[in-house]
Structure formats: structure tokens, C-alpha cells
mmCIF file of C-alpha atoms and ligand atoms in Angstrom:
data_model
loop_
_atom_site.group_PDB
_atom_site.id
_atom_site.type_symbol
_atom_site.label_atom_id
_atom_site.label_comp_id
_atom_site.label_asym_id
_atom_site.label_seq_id
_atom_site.Cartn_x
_atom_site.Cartn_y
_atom_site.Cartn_z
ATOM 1 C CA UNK R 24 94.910 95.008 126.830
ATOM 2 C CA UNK R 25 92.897 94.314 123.525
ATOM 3 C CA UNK R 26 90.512 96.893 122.236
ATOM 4 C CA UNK R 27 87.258 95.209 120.824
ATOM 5 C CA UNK R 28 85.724 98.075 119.589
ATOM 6 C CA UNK R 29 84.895 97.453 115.701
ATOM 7 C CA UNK R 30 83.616 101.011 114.952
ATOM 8 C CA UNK R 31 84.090 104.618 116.120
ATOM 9 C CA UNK R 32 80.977 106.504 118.460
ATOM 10 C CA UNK R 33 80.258 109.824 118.444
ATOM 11 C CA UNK R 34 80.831 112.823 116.154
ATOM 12 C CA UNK R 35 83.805 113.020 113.511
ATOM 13 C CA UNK R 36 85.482 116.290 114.677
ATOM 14 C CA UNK R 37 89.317 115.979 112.951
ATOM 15 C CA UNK R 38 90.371 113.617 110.257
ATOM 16 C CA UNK R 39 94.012 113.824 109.366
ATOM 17 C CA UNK R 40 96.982 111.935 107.778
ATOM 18 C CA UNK R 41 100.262 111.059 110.456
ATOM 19 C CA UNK R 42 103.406 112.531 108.666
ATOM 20 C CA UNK R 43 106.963 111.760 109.401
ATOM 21 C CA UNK R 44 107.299 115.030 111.519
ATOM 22 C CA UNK R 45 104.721 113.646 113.844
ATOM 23 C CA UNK R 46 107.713 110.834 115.030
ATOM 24 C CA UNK R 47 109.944 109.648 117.275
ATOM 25 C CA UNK R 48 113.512 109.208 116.502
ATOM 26 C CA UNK R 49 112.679 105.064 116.142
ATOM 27 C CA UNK R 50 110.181 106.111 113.277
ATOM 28 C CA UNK R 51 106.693 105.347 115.106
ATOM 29 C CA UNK R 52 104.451 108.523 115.920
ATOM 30 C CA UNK R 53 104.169 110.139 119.000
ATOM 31 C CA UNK R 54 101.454 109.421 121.826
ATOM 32 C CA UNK R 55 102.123 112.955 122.534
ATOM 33 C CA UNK R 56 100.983 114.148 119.146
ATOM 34 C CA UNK R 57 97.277 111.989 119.012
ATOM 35 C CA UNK R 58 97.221 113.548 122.520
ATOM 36 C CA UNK R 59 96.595 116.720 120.708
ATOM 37 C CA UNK R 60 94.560 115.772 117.936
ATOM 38 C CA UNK R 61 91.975 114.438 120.893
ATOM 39 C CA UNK R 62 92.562 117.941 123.213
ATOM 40 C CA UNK R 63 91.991 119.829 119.750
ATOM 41 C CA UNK R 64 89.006 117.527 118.723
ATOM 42 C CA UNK R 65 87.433 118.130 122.310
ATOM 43 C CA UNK R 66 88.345 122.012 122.100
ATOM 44 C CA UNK R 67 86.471 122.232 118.969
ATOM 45 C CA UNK R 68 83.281 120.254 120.534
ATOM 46 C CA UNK R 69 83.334 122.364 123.404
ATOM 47 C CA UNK R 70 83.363 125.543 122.269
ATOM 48 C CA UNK R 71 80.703 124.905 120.101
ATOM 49 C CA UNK R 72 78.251 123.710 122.611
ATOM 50 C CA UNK R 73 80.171 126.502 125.008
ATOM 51 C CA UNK R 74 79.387 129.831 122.992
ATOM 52 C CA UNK R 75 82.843 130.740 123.349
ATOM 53 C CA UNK R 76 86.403 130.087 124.553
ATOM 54 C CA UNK R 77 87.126 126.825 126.706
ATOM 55 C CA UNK R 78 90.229 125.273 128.657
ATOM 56 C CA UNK R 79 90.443 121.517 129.012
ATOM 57 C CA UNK R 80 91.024 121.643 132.503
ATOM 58 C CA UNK R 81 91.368 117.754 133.096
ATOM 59 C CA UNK R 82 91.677 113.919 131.228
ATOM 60 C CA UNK R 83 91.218 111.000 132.336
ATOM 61 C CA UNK R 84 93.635 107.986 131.951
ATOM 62 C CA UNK R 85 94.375 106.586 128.535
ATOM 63 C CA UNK R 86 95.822 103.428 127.227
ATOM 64 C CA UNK R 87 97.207 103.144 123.777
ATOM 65 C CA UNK R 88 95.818 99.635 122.032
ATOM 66 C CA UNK R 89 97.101 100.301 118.314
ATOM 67 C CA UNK R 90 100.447 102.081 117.286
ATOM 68 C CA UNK R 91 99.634 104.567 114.411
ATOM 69 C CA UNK R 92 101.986 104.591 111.753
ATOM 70 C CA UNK R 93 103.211 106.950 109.171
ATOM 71 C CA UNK R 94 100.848 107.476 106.582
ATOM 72 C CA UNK R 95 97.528 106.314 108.256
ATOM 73 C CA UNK R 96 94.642 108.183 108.133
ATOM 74 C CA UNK R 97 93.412 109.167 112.065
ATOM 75 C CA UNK R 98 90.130 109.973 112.815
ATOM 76 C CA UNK R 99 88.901 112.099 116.180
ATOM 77 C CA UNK R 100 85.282 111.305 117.135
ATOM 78 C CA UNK R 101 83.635 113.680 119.922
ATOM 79 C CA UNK R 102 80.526 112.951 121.722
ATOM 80 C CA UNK R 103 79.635 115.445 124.628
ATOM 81 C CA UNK R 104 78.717 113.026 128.040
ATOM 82 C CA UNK R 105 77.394 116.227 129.821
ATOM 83 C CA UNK R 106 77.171 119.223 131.089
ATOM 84 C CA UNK R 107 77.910 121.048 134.260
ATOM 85 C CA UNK R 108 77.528 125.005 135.348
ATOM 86 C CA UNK R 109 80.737 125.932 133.942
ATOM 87 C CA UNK R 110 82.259 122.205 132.364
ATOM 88 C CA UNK R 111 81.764 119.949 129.690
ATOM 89 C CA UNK R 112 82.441 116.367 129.762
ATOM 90 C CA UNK R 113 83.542 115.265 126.407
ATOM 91 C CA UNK R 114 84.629 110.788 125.176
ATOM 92 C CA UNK R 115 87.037 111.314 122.655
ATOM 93 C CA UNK R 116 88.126 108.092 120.641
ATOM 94 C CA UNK R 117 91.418 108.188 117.965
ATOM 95 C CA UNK R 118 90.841 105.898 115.492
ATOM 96 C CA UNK R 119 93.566 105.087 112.667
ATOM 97 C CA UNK R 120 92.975 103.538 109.140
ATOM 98 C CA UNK R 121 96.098 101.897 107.656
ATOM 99 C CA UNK R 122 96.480 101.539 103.724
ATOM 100 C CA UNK R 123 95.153 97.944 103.869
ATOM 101 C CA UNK R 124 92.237 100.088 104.568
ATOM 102 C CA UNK R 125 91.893 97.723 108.301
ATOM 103 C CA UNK R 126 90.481 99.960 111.121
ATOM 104 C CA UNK R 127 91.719 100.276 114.824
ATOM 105 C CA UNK R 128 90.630 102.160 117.796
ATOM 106 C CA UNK R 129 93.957 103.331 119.042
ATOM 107 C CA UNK R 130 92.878 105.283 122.436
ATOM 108 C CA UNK R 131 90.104 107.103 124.127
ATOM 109 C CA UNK R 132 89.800 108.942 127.065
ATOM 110 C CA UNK R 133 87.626 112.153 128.949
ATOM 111 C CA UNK R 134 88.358 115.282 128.673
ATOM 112 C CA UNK R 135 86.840 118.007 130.858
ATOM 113 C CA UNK R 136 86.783 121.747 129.388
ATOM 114 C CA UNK R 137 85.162 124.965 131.131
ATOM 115 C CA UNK R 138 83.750 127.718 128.876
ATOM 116 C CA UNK R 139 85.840 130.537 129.903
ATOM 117 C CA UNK R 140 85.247 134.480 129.667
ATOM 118 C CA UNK R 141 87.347 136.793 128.676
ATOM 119 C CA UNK R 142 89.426 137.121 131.869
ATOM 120 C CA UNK R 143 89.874 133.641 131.407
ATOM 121 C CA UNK R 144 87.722 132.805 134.171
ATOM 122 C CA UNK R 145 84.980 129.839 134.495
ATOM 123 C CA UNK R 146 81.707 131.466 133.059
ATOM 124 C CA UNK R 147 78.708 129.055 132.897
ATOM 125 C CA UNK R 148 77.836 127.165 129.388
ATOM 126 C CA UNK R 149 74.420 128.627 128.437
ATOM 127 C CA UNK R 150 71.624 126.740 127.520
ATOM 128 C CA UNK R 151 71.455 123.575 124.730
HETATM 129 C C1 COA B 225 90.043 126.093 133.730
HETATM 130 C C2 COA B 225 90.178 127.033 134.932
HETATM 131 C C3 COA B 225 89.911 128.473 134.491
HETATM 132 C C4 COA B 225 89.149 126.598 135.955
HETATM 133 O O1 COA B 225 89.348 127.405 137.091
HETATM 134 P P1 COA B 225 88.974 126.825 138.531
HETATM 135 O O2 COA B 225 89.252 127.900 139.524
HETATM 136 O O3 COA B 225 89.579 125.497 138.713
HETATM 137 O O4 COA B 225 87.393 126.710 138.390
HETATM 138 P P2 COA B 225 86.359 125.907 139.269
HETATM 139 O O5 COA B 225 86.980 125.288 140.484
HETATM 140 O O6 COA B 225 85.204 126.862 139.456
HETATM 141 O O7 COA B 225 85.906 124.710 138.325
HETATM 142 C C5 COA B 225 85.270 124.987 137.095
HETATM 143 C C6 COA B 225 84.632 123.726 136.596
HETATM 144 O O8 COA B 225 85.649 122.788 136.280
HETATM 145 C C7 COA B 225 85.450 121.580 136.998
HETATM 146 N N1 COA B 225 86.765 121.078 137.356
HETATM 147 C C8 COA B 225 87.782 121.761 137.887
HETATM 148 N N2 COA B 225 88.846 120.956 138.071
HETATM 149 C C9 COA B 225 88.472 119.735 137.631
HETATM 150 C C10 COA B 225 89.133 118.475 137.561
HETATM 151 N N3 COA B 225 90.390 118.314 137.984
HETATM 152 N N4 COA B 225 88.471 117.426 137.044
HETATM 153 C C11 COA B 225 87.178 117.565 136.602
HETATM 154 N N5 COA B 225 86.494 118.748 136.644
HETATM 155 C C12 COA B 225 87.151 119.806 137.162
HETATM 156 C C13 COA B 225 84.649 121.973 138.224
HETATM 157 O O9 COA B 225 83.937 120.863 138.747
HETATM 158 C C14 COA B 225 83.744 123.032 137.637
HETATM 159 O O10 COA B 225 82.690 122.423 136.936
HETATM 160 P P3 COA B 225 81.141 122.935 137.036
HETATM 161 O O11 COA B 225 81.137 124.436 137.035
HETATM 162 O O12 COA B 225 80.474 122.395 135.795
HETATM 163 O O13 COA B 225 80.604 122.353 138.304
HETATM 164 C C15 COA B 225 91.610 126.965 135.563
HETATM 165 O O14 COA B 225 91.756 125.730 136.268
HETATM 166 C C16 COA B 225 92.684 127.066 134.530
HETATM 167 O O15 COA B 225 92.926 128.142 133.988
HETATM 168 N N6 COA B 225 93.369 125.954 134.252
HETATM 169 C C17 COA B 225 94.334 125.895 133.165
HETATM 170 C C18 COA B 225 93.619 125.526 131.849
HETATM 171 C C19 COA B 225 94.643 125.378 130.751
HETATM 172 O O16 COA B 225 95.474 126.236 130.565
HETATM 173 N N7 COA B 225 94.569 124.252 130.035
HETATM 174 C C20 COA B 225 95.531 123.932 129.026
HETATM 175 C C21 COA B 225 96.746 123.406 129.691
HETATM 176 S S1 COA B 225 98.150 123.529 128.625
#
């Protein structure tokens, strides 16, 4: 599937270079690894708007459009969707910047994260 998008949406949470650790054996870096520069990304969102500790407790699908490559610069944008009693709903978009300074969306998805207490419970997100 092509991605059309031409420029990122929401907040810039993480903005990071993809280093040769972050590979597969064939050289190209892992889907696993942007995976957690999104959950991070949405962490950080959330438990700002949260007060406190969160969990990501579910994400939607995702489709990877672009590959990222070593060296690029990747970008995680956050922008909270809404909130529940005890969730968050959070888009997160990665976003890599080759050398040739050309721009690609390379996934997005939903993550969900609930403010949790200390007993690692649900607790509800207070007040905007
Ligand atoms: C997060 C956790 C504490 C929630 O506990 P729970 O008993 O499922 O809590 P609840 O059923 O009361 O749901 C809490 C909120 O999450 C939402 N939720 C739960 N499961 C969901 C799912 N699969 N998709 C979307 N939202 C979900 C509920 O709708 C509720 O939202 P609301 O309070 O805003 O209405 C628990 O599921 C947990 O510890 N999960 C593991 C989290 C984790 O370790 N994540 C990292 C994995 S490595």
C-alpha cells in the first residue's frame, strides 16, 4: 500500500538516529525496534497527560510503507485522540529522514495506555 502522507501530525515526542545495532542480520532495521520507539513515544505522552505511571495495554494494526535504513534520522510524533476513566488513546506516526534529506512516513498505529497506581492497577487519569 502507498502512504500519501507528505508531513508528520501531532507532537514530536522522540527524534533519534537508526544505528547498525538496531538490524537484522540482512542489514535493514528492525520493525521490532520502531515498534518501541512508538510504545516509548506513546509512554512518554501518556504519562504526562496521566500524572503518573501508564501500561500500553493495546495497539492497533500497523503496516510498514517505508524501510528505515541505517543512518536515517526517525522521528515519533504523538497526538492524544482521547480520553477514557482509566485509558488514553494515543496516533503515533514514525517518520524517517534519509541523508538526501527526502521524508517518509514509515508506520502509524493506536496505542491504548491506562494510568496505573502503584499496585499497578487501573487508576483514573485526572482532569486536563
Ligand atoms: C493495563 C492493565 C493494568 C489493565 O487492567 P484491566 O484489568 O484490563 O483493566 P480494565 O479492564 O479496568 O481496563 C482499563 C482500561 O483499559 C481499557 N482496555 C482494556 N483492555 C483494552 C483493549 N484490549 N483495547 C482497548 N482498551 C482496553 C478499558 O476499556 C479501560 O478503559 P477506561 O477505564 O478508560 O474505560 C492490565 O491489563 C495489565 O497489567 N496489562 C499488562 C500491561 C503491560 O505490561 N504492558 C506492557 C506489555 S510488555
Amino acid at each position: 500500500m502507498t502512504e500519501i502522507a507528505t508531513k508528520p501530525t501531532g507532537e514530536p515526542v522522540i527524534r533519534t538516529i537508526a544505528m547498525p545495532a538496531d538490524t537484522n542480520p540482512n542489514g535493514d532495521i528492525f520493525g521490532g525496534w520502531l515498534m518501541a520507539q512508538m510504545d516509548l513515544a506513546g509512554g512518554s505522552a501518556a504519562r504526562r497527560r496521566a500524572g503518573g505511571r501508564v501500561a500500553t495495554v493495546a495497539v492497533d494494526s500497523m503496516a510498514f510503507h517505508h524501510p528505515v535504513k541505517v543512518g536515517d534520522e526517525v522521528s515519533i510524533y504523538a497526538t492524544i485522540l482521547g480520553v477514557g476513566r482509566t485509558s488514553i488513546r494515543i496516533f503515533i506516526e514514525a517518520w524517517r529522514r534519509g541523508r538526501d534529506e527526502a521524508m517518509n512516513k514509515v508506520t502509524s498505529a493506536t496505542f491504548v495506555m491506562v494510568a496505573i497506581g502503584d499496585d499497578g492497577r487501573p487508576r483514573p487519569v485526572p482532569p486536563a
